[in-house]
mmCIF file with all atom_site columns, C-alpha atoms in Angstrom:
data_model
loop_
_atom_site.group_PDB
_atom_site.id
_atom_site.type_symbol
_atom_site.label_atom_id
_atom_site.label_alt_id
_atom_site.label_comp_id
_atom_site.label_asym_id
_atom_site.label_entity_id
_atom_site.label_seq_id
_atom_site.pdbx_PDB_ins_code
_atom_site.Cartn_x
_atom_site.Cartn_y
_atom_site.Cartn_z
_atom_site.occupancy
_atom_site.B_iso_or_equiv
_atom_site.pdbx_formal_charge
_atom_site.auth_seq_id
_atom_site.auth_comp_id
_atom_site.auth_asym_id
_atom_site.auth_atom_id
_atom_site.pdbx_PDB_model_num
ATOM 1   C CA . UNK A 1 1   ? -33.779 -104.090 203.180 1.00 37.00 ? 8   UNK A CA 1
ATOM 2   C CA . UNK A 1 2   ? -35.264 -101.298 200.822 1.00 39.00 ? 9   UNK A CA 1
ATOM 3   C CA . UNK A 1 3   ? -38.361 -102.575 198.882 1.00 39.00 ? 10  UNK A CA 1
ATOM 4   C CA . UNK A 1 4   ? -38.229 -106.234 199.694 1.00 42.00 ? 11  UNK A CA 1
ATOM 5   C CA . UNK A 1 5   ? -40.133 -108.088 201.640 1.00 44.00 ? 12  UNK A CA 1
ATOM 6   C CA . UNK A 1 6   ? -39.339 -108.453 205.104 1.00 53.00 ? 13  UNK A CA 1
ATOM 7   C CA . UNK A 1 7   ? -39.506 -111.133 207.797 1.00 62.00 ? 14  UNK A CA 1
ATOM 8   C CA . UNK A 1 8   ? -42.348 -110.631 210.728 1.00 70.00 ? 15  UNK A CA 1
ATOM 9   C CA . UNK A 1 9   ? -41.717 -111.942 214.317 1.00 80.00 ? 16  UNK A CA 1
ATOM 10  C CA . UNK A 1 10  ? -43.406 -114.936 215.376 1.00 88.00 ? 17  UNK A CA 1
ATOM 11  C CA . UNK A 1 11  ? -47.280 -114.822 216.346 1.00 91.00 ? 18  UNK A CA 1
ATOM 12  C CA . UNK A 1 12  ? -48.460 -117.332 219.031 1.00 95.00 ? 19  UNK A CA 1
ATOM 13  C CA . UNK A 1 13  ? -51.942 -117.593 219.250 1.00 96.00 ? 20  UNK A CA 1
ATOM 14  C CA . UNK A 1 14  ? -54.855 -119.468 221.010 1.00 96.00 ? 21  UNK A CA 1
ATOM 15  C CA . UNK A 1 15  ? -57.494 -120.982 219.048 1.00 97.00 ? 22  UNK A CA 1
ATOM 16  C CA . UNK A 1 16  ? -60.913 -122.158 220.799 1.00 97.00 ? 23  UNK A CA 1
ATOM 17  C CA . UNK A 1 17  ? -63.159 -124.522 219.839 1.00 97.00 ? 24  UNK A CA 1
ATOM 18  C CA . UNK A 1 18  ? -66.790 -124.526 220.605 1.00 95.00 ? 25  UNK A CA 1
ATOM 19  C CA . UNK A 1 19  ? -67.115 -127.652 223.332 1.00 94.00 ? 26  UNK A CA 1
ATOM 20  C CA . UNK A 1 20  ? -70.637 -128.760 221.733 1.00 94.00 ? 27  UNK A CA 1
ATOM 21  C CA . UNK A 1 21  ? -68.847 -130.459 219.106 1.00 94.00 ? 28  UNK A CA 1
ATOM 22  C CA . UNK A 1 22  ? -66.852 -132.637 221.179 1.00 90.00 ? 29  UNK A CA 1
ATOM 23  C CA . UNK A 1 23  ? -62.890 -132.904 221.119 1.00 91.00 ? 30  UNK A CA 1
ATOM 24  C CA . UNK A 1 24  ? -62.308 -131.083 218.283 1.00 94.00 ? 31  UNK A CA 1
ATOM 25  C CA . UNK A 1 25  ? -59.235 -129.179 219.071 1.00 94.00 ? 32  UNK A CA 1
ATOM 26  C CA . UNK A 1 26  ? -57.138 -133.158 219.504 1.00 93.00 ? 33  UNK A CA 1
ATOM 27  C CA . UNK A 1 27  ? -58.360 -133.804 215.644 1.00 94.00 ? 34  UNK A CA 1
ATOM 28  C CA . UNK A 1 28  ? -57.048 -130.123 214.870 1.00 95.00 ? 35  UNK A CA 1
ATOM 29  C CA . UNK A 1 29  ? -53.960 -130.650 215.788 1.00 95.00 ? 36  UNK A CA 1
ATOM 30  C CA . UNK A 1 30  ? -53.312 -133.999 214.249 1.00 93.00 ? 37  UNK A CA 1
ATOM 31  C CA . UNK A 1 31  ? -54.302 -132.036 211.144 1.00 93.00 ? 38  UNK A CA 1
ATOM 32  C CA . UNK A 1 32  ? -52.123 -129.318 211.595 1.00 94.00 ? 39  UNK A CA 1
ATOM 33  C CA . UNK A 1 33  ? -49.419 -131.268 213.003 1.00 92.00 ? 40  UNK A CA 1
ATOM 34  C CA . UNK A 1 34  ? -46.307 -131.240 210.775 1.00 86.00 ? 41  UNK A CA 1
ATOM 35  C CA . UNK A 1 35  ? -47.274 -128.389 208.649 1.00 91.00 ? 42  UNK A CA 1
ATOM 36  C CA . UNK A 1 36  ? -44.027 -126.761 207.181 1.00 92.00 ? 43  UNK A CA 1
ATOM 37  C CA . UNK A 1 37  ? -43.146 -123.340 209.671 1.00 92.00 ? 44  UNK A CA 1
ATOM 38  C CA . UNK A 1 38  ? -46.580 -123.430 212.011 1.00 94.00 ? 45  UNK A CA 1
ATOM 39  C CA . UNK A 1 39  ? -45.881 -124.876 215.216 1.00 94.00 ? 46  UNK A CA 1
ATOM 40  C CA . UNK A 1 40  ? -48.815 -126.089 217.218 1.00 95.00 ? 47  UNK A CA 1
ATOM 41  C CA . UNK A 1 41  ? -49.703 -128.022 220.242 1.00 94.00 ? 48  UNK A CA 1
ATOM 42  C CA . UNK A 1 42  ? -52.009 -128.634 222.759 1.00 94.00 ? 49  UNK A CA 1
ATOM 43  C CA . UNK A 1 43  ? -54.043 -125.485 224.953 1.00 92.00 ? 50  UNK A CA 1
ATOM 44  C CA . UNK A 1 44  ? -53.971 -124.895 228.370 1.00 93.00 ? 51  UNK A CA 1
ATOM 45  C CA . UNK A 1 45  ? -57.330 -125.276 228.828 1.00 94.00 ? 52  UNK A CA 1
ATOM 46  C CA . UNK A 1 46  ? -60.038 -127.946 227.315 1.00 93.00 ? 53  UNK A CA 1
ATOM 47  C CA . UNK A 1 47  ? -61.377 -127.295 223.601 1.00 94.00 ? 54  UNK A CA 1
ATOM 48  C CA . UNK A 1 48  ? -57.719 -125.012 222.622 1.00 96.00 ? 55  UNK A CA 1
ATOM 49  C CA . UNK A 1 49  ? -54.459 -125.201 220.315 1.00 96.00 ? 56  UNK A CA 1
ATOM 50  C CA . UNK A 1 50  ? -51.652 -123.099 220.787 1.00 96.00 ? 57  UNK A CA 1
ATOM 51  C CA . UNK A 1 51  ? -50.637 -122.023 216.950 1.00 96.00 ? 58  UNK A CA 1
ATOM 52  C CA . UNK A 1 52  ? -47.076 -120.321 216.533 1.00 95.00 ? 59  UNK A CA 1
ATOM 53  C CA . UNK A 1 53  ? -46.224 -118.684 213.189 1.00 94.00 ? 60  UNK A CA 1
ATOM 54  C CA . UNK A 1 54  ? -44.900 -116.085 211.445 1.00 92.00 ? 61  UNK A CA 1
ATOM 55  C CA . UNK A 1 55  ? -47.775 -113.441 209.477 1.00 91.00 ? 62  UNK A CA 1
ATOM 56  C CA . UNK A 1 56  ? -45.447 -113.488 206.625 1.00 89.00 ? 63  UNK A CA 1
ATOM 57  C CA . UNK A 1 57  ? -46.365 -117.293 206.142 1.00 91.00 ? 64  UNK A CA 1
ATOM 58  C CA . UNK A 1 58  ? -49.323 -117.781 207.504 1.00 93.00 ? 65  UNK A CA 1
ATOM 59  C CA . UNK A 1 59  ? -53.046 -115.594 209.216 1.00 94.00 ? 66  UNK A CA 1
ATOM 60  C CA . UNK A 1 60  ? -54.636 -116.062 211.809 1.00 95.00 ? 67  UNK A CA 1
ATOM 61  C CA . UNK A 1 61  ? -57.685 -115.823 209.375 1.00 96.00 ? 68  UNK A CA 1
ATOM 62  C CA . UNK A 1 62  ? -56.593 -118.203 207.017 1.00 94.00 ? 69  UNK A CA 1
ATOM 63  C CA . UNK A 1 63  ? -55.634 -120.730 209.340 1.00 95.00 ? 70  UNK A CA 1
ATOM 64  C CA . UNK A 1 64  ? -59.175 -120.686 211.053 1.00 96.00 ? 71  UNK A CA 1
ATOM 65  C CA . UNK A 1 65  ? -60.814 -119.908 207.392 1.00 95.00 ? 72  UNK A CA 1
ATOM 66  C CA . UNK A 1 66  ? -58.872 -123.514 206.665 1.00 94.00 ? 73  UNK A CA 1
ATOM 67  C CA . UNK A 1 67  ? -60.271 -125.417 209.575 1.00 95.00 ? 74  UNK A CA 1
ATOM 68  C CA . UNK A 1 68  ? -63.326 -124.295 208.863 1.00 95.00 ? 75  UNK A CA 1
ATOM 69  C CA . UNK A 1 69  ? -64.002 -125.232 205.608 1.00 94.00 ? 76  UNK A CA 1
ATOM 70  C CA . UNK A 1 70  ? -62.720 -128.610 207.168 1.00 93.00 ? 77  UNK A CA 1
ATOM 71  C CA . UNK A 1 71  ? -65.623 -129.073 209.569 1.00 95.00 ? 78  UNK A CA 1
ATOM 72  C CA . UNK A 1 72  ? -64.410 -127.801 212.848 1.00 96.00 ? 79  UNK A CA 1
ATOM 73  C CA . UNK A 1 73  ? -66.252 -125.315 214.997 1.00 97.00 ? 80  UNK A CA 1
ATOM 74  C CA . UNK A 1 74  ? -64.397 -122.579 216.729 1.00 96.00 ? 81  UNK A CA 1
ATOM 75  C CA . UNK A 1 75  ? -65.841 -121.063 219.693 1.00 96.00 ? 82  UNK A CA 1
ATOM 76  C CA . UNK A 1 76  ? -68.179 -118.055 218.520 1.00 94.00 ? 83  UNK A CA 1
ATOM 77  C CA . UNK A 1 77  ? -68.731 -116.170 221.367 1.00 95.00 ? 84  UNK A CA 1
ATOM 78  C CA . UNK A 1 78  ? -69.420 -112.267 221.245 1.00 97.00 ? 85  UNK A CA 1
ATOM 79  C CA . UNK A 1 79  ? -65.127 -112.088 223.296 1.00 96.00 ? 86  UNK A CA 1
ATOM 80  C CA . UNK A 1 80  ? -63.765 -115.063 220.929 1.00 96.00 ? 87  UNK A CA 1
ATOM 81  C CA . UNK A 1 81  ? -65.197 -112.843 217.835 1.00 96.00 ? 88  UNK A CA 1
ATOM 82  C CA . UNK A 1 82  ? -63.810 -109.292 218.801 1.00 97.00 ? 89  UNK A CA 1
ATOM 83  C CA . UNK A 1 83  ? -60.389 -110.793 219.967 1.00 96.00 ? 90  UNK A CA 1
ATOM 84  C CA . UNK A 1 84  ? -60.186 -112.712 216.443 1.00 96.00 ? 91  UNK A CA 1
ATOM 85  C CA . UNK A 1 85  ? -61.203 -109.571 214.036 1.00 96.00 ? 92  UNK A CA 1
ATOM 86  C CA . UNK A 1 86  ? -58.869 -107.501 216.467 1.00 97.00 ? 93  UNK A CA 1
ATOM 87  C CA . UNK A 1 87  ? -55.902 -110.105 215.272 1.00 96.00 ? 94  UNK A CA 1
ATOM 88  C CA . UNK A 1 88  ? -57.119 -110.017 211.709 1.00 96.00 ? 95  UNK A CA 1
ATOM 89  C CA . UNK A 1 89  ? -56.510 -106.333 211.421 1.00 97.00 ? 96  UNK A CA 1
ATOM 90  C CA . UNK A 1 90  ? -53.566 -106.438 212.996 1.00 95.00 ? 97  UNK A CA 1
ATOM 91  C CA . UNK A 1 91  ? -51.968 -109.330 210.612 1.00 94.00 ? 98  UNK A CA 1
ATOM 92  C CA . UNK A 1 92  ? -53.496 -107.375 207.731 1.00 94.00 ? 99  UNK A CA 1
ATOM 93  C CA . UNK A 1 93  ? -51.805 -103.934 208.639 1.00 92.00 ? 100 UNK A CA 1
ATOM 94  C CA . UNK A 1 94  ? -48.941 -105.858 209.665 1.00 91.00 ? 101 UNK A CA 1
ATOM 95  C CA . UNK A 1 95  ? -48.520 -107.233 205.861 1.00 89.00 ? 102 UNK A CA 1
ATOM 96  C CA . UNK A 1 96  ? -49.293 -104.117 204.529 1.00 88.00 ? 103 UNK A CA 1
ATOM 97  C CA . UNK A 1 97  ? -46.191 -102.203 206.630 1.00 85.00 ? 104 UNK A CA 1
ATOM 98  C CA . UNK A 1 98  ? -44.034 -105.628 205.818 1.00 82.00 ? 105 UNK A CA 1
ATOM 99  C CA . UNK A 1 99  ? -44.377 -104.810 201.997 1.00 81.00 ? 106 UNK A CA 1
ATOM 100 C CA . UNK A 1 100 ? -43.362 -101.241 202.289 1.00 71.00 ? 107 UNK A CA 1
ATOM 101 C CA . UNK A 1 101 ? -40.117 -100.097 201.298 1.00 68.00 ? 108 UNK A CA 1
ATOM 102 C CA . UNK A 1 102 ? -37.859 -99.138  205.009 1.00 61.00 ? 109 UNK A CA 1
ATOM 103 C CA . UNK A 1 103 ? -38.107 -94.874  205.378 1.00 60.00 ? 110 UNK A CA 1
ATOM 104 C CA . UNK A 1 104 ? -34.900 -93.039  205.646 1.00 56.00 ? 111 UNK A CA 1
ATOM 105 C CA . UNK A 1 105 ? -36.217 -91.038  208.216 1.00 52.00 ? 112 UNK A CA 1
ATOM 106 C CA . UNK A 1 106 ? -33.247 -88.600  207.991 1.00 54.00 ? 113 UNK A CA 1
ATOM 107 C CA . UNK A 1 107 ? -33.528 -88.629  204.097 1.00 59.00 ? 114 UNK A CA 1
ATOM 108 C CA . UNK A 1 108 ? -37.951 -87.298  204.857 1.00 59.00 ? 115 UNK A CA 1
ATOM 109 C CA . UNK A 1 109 ? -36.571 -85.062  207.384 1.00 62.00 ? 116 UNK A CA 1
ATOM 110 C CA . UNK A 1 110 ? -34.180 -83.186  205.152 1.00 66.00 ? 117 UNK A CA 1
ATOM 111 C CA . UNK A 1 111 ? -37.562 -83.082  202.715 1.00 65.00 ? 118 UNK A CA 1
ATOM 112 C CA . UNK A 1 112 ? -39.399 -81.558  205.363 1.00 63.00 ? 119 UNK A CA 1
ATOM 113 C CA . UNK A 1 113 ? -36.394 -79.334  206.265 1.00 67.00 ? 120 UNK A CA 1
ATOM 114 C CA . UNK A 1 114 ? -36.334 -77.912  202.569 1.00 68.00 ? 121 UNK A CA 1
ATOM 115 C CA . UNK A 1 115 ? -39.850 -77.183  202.210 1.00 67.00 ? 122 UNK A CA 1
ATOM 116 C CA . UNK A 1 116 ? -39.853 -75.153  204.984 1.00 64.00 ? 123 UNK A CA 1
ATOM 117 C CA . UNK A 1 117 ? -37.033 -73.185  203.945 1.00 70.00 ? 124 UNK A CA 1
ATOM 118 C CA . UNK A 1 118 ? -38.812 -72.650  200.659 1.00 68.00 ? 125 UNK A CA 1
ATOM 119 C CA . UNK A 1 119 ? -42.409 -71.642  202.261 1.00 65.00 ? 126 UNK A CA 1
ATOM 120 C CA . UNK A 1 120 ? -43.318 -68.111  202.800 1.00 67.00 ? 127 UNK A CA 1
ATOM 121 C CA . UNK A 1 121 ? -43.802 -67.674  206.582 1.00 63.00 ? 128 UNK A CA 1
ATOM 122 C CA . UNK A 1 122 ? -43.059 -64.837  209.374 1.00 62.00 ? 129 UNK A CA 1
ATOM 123 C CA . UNK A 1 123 ? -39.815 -66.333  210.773 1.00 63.00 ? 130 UNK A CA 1
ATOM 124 C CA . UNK A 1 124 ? -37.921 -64.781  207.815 1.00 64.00 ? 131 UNK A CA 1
ATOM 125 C CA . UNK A 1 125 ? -35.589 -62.009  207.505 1.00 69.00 ? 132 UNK A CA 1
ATOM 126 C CA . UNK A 1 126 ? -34.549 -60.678  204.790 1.00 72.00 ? 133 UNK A CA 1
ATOM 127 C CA . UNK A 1 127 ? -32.204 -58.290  206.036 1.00 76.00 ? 134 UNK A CA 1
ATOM 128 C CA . UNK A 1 128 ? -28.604 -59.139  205.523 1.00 77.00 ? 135 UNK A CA 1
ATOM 129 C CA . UNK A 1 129 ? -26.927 -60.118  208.109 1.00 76.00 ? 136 UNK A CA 1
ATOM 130 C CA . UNK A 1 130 ? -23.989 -57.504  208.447 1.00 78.00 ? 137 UNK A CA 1
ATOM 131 C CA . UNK A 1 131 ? -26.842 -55.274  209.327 1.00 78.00 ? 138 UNK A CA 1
ATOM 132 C CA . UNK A 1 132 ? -28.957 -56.780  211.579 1.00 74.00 ? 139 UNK A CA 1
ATOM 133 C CA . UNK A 1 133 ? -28.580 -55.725  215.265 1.00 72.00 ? 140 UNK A CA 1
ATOM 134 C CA . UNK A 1 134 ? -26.268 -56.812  217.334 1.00 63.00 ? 141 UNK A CA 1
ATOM 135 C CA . UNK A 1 135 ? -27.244 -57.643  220.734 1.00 55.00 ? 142 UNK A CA 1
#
């Protein structure tokens, strides 16, 4: 795959809207509904969506960032904020590792292997070895 840009597996994820505002999460899904590549349908539990997509198409961040700035309200309690920025840096360092080029893990060894070889250190001999000891 060398430098290009890779696929990531599929992310399903719960989003929860804050109950105050009233049925939210049934007016989030008709908007999100038929969106090309994010799957979504109703939560097991009152006030939620289930979201599946892929981090190489969509975030979790920019998908609530979207609703957002739509008017919804997503549950902002001190669990529903850690588990979200948890996710966020996740997706992020997931991108970032996507948009790497694959290691050749043999190729770094063989670096590693070299410059060890080359370094000064106490685990060399110098003496030839037709006259080192025999034991």
């Amino acid at each position: 795959m060398g430098g290009a840009l890779r696929r990531a597996a599929a992310r399903e994820r719960t989003l929860h809207f804050d109950p105050a505002w009233g049925d939210q999460a049934s007016e989030a899904l008709q908007l999100l509904d038929g969106i090309e590549r994010l799957e979504v349908h109703s939560g097991r539990r009152p006030n939620t969506l289930c979201i599946i997509y892929s981090v190489s198409d969509y975030t979790l961040q920019g998908i609530e960032a979207a609703l957002m700035s739509q008017g919804f309200h997503l549950e902002n309690s001190l669990l529903r904020r850690i588990c979200r920025l948890i996710s966020y840096f996740g997706e992020e360092t997931e991108l970032r590792n996507l948009a790497m080029p694959e290691r050749l893990l043999k190729k770094s060894n063989e670096i590693y292997s070299k410059a060890w070889e080359q370094h000064p250190h106490g685990d060399h001999d110098d003496t030839p070895p037709d006259l080192r000891e025999q034991k």
